[in-house]
Coordinates of C-alpha atoms in Angstrom, one line a residue:
M1 CA -34.1 41.7 -74.0
S2 CA -34.0 42.0 -70.3
A3 CA -37.1 41.8 -68.1
D4 CA -36.4 45.3 -66.6
F5 CA -36.3 46.9 -70.1
L6 CA -39.6 45.2 -71.1
Y7 CA -41.3 46.3 -67.9
G8 CA -40.1 49.8 -68.7
I9 CA -41.7 49.5 -72.2
E10 CA -44.9 48.3 -70.5
V11 CA -44.9 51.4 -68.2
I12 CA -44.5 53.6 -71.3
I13 CA -47.4 52.0 -73.1
N14 CA -49.7 52.4 -70.1
G15 CA -48.5 56.0 -69.7
L16 CA -49.3 56.7 -73.4
M17 CA -52.9 55.3 -72.9
A18 CA -53.4 57.4 -69.7
G19 CA -52.0 60.4 -71.6
V20 CA -54.6 60.1 -74.4
L21 CA -57.4 60.3 -71.8
Y22 CA -55.7 63.3 -70.1
A23 CA -55.5 64.9 -73.5
L24 CA -59.2 64.2 -74.1
V25 CA -60.2 66.0 -70.9
A26 CA -57.9 68.9 -71.8
L27 CA -59.5 69.3 -75.2
G28 CA -62.7 70.5 -73.7
F29 CA -60.9 73.3 -72.1
V30 CA -59.0 74.2 -75.3
L31 CA -62.1 74.3 -77.5
I32 CA -63.9 76.8 -75.2
F33 CA -60.9 78.9 -74.4
K34 CA -59.7 79.1 -78.0
A35 CA -63.1 80.3 -79.3
S36 CA -64.3 82.5 -76.5
G37 CA -61.4 83.2 -74.2
I38 CA -63.2 81.6 -71.3
F39 CA -61.4 79.1 -69.0
N40 CA -64.2 76.7 -68.3
Y41 CA -63.8 75.5 -64.7
A42 CA -67.0 73.5 -65.1
Q43 CA -65.5 71.1 -67.7
G44 CA -64.9 68.3 -65.1
V45 CA -68.4 68.7 -63.7
M46 CA -69.8 68.5 -67.3
A47 CA -68.1 65.1 -67.6
L48 CA -69.7 64.0 -64.3
F49 CA -73.1 65.4 -65.3
A50 CA -73.0 63.6 -68.7
A51 CA -72.0 60.3 -67.1
L52 CA -74.8 60.6 -64.5
T53 CA -77.3 61.5 -67.2
L54 CA -76.2 58.5 -69.3
V55 CA -76.6 56.1 -66.4
G56 CA -79.9 57.6 -65.4
I57 CA -81.3 57.2 -68.9
M58 CA -80.0 53.7 -69.4
E59 CA -81.6 52.5 -66.1
G60 CA -84.9 54.3 -66.7
Q61 CA -84.5 56.4 -63.6
V62 CA -87.0 59.2 -62.9
P63 CA -85.2 62.5 -62.9
F64 CA -85.6 64.4 -59.6
S65 CA -87.2 61.4 -58.1
H66 CA -85.9 62.1 -54.6
L67 CA -87.3 65.7 -54.8
I68 CA -90.7 64.5 -56.2
N69 CA -91.0 61.8 -53.4
A70 CA -90.1 64.3 -50.7
I71 CA -92.7 66.8 -51.9
F72 CA -95.6 64.5 -52.8
G73 CA -94.9 61.6 -50.5
T74 CA -94.6 59.1 -53.3
E75 CA -92.2 56.2 -53.9
V76 CA -91.4 56.7 -57.5
H77 CA -87.8 55.9 -58.6
H78 CA -87.9 54.2 -62.1
F79 CA -90.1 54.2 -65.1
G80 CA -89.9 50.4 -65.4
W81 CA -87.9 50.2 -68.5
E82 CA -84.2 50.2 -69.6
V83 CA -82.8 52.0 -72.6
P84 CA -80.1 50.5 -74.9
A85 CA -76.7 52.0 -74.5
L86 CA -76.4 53.5 -78.0
L87 CA -79.8 55.1 -77.7
A88 CA -79.0 56.4 -74.2
I89 CA -75.8 57.9 -75.5
A90 CA -77.7 59.7 -78.3
F91 CA -80.2 61.1 -75.8
T92 CA -77.3 62.3 -73.6
V93 CA -75.7 64.0 -76.5
L94 CA -78.9 65.9 -77.2
I95 CA -79.1 66.9 -73.5
M96 CA -75.5 68.2 -73.6
I97 CA -76.3 70.2 -76.7
G98 CA -79.3 71.7 -75.0
F99 CA -77.1 72.5 -72.0
A100 CA -74.7 74.3 -74.3
W101 CA -77.5 76.4 -75.7
A102 CA -78.8 77.2 -72.2
V103 CA -75.3 78.2 -71.0
Q104 CA -74.8 80.6 -74.0
H105 CA -78.4 82.0 -73.9
F106 CA -78.9 82.5 -70.2
V107 CA -75.3 83.1 -68.9
F108 CA -72.6 84.2 -71.3
R109 CA -74.7 86.1 -73.7
H110 CA -75.1 88.6 -70.9
L111 CA -71.4 88.7 -70.1
V112 CA -70.1 89.8 -73.5
G113 CA -67.2 92.3 -73.0
Q114 CA -66.7 91.5 -69.3
E115 CA -63.2 90.9 -67.8
P116 CA -61.8 87.4 -68.1
I117 CA -62.0 87.0 -64.3
I118 CA -65.8 87.6 -64.4
L119 CA -66.2 84.9 -67.0
F120 CA -64.0 82.6 -65.0
M121 CA -66.1 83.2 -61.9
A122 CA -69.2 82.5 -63.9
T123 CA -67.9 79.0 -64.9
I124 CA -67.2 78.3 -61.2
G125 CA -70.8 79.2 -60.4
L126 CA -71.9 77.0 -63.3
A127 CA -69.8 74.1 -62.0
Y128 CA -71.4 74.2 -58.6
F129 CA -74.9 74.7 -60.0
L130 CA -74.5 71.8 -62.4
E131 CA -73.1 69.5 -59.6
G132 CA -76.1 70.4 -57.5
V133 CA -78.6 69.7 -60.4
G134 CA -76.9 66.4 -61.1
D135 CA -77.3 65.4 -57.4
L136 CA -81.0 66.4 -57.4
M137 CA -81.7 64.7 -60.8
W138 CA -79.9 61.4 -60.3
G139 CA -78.9 61.1 -56.7
S140 CA -75.4 61.0 -55.1
D141 CA -74.9 57.3 -54.8
I142 CA -72.1 55.6 -56.7
K143 CA -73.4 54.2 -60.0
T144 CA -72.1 51.4 -62.3
L145 CA -71.8 52.3 -65.9
A146 CA -72.7 49.0 -67.6
L147 CA -71.9 49.5 -71.3
G148 CA -70.6 45.9 -71.8
L149 CA -67.0 47.1 -72.2
P150 CA -64.4 44.4 -71.4
Q151 CA -62.2 45.0 -68.3
G152 CA -59.1 43.4 -66.8
G153 CA -55.8 42.5 -68.4
S154 CA -55.7 41.3 -72.0
L155 CA -54.6 37.6 -72.0
V156 CA -53.9 37.8 -75.7
V157 CA -51.3 40.6 -75.2
E158 CA -49.8 38.7 -72.2
E159 CA -49.4 35.5 -74.2
W160 CA -48.0 37.2 -77.2
T161 CA -45.4 39.1 -75.2
A162 CA -44.6 36.5 -72.5
G163 CA -41.7 35.0 -74.4
L164 CA -39.8 38.2 -75.0
G165 CA -37.9 38.4 -71.7
G166 CA -37.3 34.8 -70.7
D167 CA -38.5 33.2 -67.5
D168 CA -38.4 36.5 -65.5
F169 CA -41.0 38.3 -67.7
Y170 CA -44.6 37.3 -67.8
G171 CA -45.9 39.5 -70.6
F172 CA -47.3 43.0 -70.8
F173 CA -50.2 43.8 -68.6
I174 CA -52.5 46.0 -70.7
D175 CA -56.0 46.7 -69.4
K176 CA -58.6 46.0 -72.1
L177 CA -60.7 49.0 -71.0
D178 CA -57.7 51.3 -71.3
M179 CA -57.1 50.0 -74.8
I180 CA -60.7 50.7 -75.9
A181 CA -60.7 54.1 -74.2
T182 CA -57.5 54.9 -76.1
I183 CA -59.0 53.9 -79.4
V184 CA -62.1 55.9 -78.8
A185 CA -60.1 59.0 -77.6
I186 CA -57.9 58.8 -80.7
L187 CA -60.9 58.6 -83.0
L188 CA -62.6 61.6 -81.3
V189 CA -59.5 63.7 -81.4
A190 CA -58.9 62.9 -85.0
S191 CA -62.6 63.8 -85.8
L192 CA -62.2 67.1 -84.0
I193 CA -59.1 68.0 -85.9
I194 CA -60.7 67.0 -89.3
F195 CA -63.8 69.0 -88.3
A196 CA -61.8 72.1 -87.4
Q197 CA -59.6 71.9 -90.6
Y198 CA -62.0 70.8 -93.3
T199 CA -65.6 71.9 -92.5
K200 CA -67.3 75.3 -93.0
Q201 CA -68.3 75.4 -89.3
G202 CA -64.8 74.3 -88.2
R203 CA -63.2 77.1 -90.3
A204 CA -65.7 79.6 -88.8
M205 CA -64.7 78.4 -85.3
R206 CA -61.1 79.0 -86.1
A207 CA -61.9 82.4 -87.5
V208 CA -63.7 83.4 -84.3
A209 CA -60.7 82.1 -82.3
D210 CA -58.4 84.3 -84.2
D211 CA -60.4 87.5 -84.3
H212 CA -64.0 88.1 -83.1
Q213 CA -64.5 91.4 -84.9
A214 CA -63.1 90.1 -88.2
A215 CA -65.3 87.0 -87.9
L216 CA -68.4 89.2 -87.3
S217 CA -67.5 91.4 -90.3
V218 CA -67.7 88.4 -92.7
G219 CA -71.1 87.3 -91.4
I220 CA -70.1 84.6 -88.8
S221 CA -72.6 84.4 -85.9
L222 CA -70.7 84.4 -82.6
N223 CA -73.7 83.0 -80.8
F224 CA -73.9 80.0 -83.1
I225 CA -70.1 79.4 -82.9
W226 CA -70.1 79.6 -79.1
V227 CA -73.1 77.2 -78.8
L228 CA -71.2 74.9 -81.2
V229 CA -68.1 75.0 -79.2
W230 CA -69.9 74.4 -75.9
S231 CA -71.7 71.5 -77.6
L232 CA -68.4 70.0 -78.7
A233 CA -67.0 70.4 -75.2
G234 CA -70.1 68.7 -73.9
I235 CA -69.6 65.7 -76.2
V236 CA -65.9 65.5 -75.2
A237 CA -67.0 65.6 -71.6
L238 CA -69.5 62.8 -72.2
V239 CA -66.8 60.6 -73.7
A240 CA -64.3 61.4 -70.9
G241 CA -67.1 60.8 -68.3
V242 CA -68.0 57.4 -69.9
M243 CA -64.4 56.2 -70.0
W244 CA -63.4 57.3 -66.5
G245 CA -66.9 56.3 -65.1
A246 CA -66.7 52.8 -66.6
K247 CA -63.2 52.4 -65.0
S248 CA -63.9 53.7 -61.5
G249 CA -67.7 54.1 -61.2
V250 CA -69.8 57.2 -61.8
Q251 CA -69.4 59.2 -58.6
F252 CA -69.0 62.8 -57.7
S253 CA -65.2 62.6 -57.4
L254 CA -65.3 62.1 -61.2
S255 CA -65.5 65.9 -61.5
L256 CA -61.9 66.0 -60.2
I257 CA -60.6 64.6 -63.5
A258 CA -60.5 68.3 -64.7
L259 CA -57.6 68.8 -62.3
K260 CA -55.5 66.3 -64.3
A261 CA -56.1 68.5 -67.4
L262 CA -54.5 71.6 -65.9
P263 CA -50.9 70.4 -66.1
V264 CA -51.6 69.2 -69.6
L265 CA -52.8 72.7 -70.6
M266 CA -49.8 74.3 -69.0
L267 CA -47.5 72.1 -71.0
G268 CA -49.3 72.2 -74.3
G269 CA -50.8 75.7 -74.2
F270 CA -54.3 76.8 -73.7
T271 CA -55.0 77.6 -77.3
S272 CA -53.6 74.5 -79.1
I273 CA -55.4 71.3 -79.9
P274 CA -52.0 69.5 -80.9
G275 CA -50.6 71.0 -77.7
A276 CA -53.3 69.3 -75.6
I277 CA -52.5 66.0 -77.3
V278 CA -48.7 66.3 -76.9
G279 CA -49.1 67.6 -73.3
G280 CA -51.3 64.7 -72.3
L281 CA -48.9 62.2 -73.7
I282 CA -45.9 63.8 -71.9
I283 CA -47.8 63.9 -68.6
G284 CA -49.1 60.3 -69.0
V285 CA -45.7 58.8 -69.8
G286 CA -43.8 61.1 -67.4
E287 CA -45.8 60.3 -64.3
K288 CA -45.7 56.5 -65.0
L289 CA -42.0 56.5 -65.7
F290 CA -41.2 58.7 -62.7
E291 CA -43.2 56.4 -60.4
Y292 CA -41.5 53.3 -61.9
T293 CA -37.9 54.5 -61.8
I294 CA -37.8 56.9 -58.8
G295 CA -41.2 57.1 -57.0
A296 CA -41.7 53.4 -56.0
P297 CA -38.0 52.5 -55.3
Y298 CA -36.9 55.7 -53.5
L299 CA -39.8 57.9 -52.5
G300 CA -42.3 55.4 -51.2
G301 CA -44.7 55.6 -54.2
A302 CA -47.8 57.8 -54.9
T303 CA -45.7 60.3 -56.9
E304 CA -48.4 60.2 -59.7
N305 CA -50.5 62.5 -57.6
W306 CA -48.0 65.4 -57.7
F307 CA -45.5 64.8 -60.5
A308 CA -47.6 66.4 -63.2
Y309 CA -48.0 69.6 -61.2
M310 CA -44.3 69.8 -60.5
L311 CA -43.6 69.4 -64.2
A312 CA -46.2 72.0 -65.0
L313 CA -44.6 74.4 -62.5
I314 CA -41.3 74.1 -64.2
F315 CA -42.9 74.9 -67.6
L316 CA -44.6 77.9 -66.1
V317 CA -41.2 79.3 -64.9
F318 CA -39.4 78.8 -68.2
R319 CA -42.1 78.7 -70.9
P320 CA -45.4 80.1 -69.5
Q321 CA -47.2 79.9 -72.8
G322 CA -46.6 76.1 -73.1
L323 CA -45.0 74.2 -75.9
F324 CA -47.5 75.2 -78.6
G325 CA -49.2 78.2 -77.0
E326 CA -49.0 81.7 -78.5
K327 CA -46.6 84.1 -76.8
I328 CA -48.5 87.2 -75.9
I329 CA -46.6 90.5 -75.9
E330 CA -48.4 93.6 -74.6
R331 CA -47.0 97.1 -75.0
V332 CA -47.6 99.3 -71.9

């Protein structure tokens, strides 16, 4: 096999791994939109807040320490202990579940029956509120998420594949952190699909997604389902925040990962879990291949920043409901 062909295979593999992470972020949007009809603008900020909280708990940081020190003139920053990663993740999951309950109880419970634009604006306010709270709680400095995850290229993969293309090919460069993130994302996506298909709560969630009134008529609690959905979206945000934070550091630009999910949703459809997965893979592979074949040689590179949005725009023109979305027909 030629070296160019093998490098193309390497690009596709890296694109698939990036696509799985894009799909993971998009899943948070799909879960909430499918169950409640709310497009959650705050999903990216939820990933940021979850990652900040995880780092703060692991390092034993005092929440709101900057505010406390400013008010009382103290110099308190840390409790003096560190929390193991698994225990810190468990605490963070509980905090995200508490956040889900608070969002439903204090915000969306009072907005039942409002227009979709009102609910969307509420999530924008929620995003900025959560970003501000995260800043006050944990500070705005860039944090290192030290979970002990391996990083850098896998020497084992390079050695196994080095002989495939002769002297011009040096083996696949596959980042070890990307491999772990892909495995974790696949396991989480599979767990969500199994939960939705085979558990009582999952079937109730699907019933609410299909018809709120019919779900109410058979005794399903909408409040419980919406708290459940926001909790699942919070856990998805935590996993996405951990993976992206471990890769590039936990910083406030992490909230922008939600923007990468938008083209995925446009391709796959806002109401489809399989659509989020397929859309993520298409975006991941498409942007990598476009950069490799056209962007770098002919356009000067950096096409990954806009290729996904151009592809999404094409889909909006010819198939606005996405590949797996439901086509809505309204009689007027």
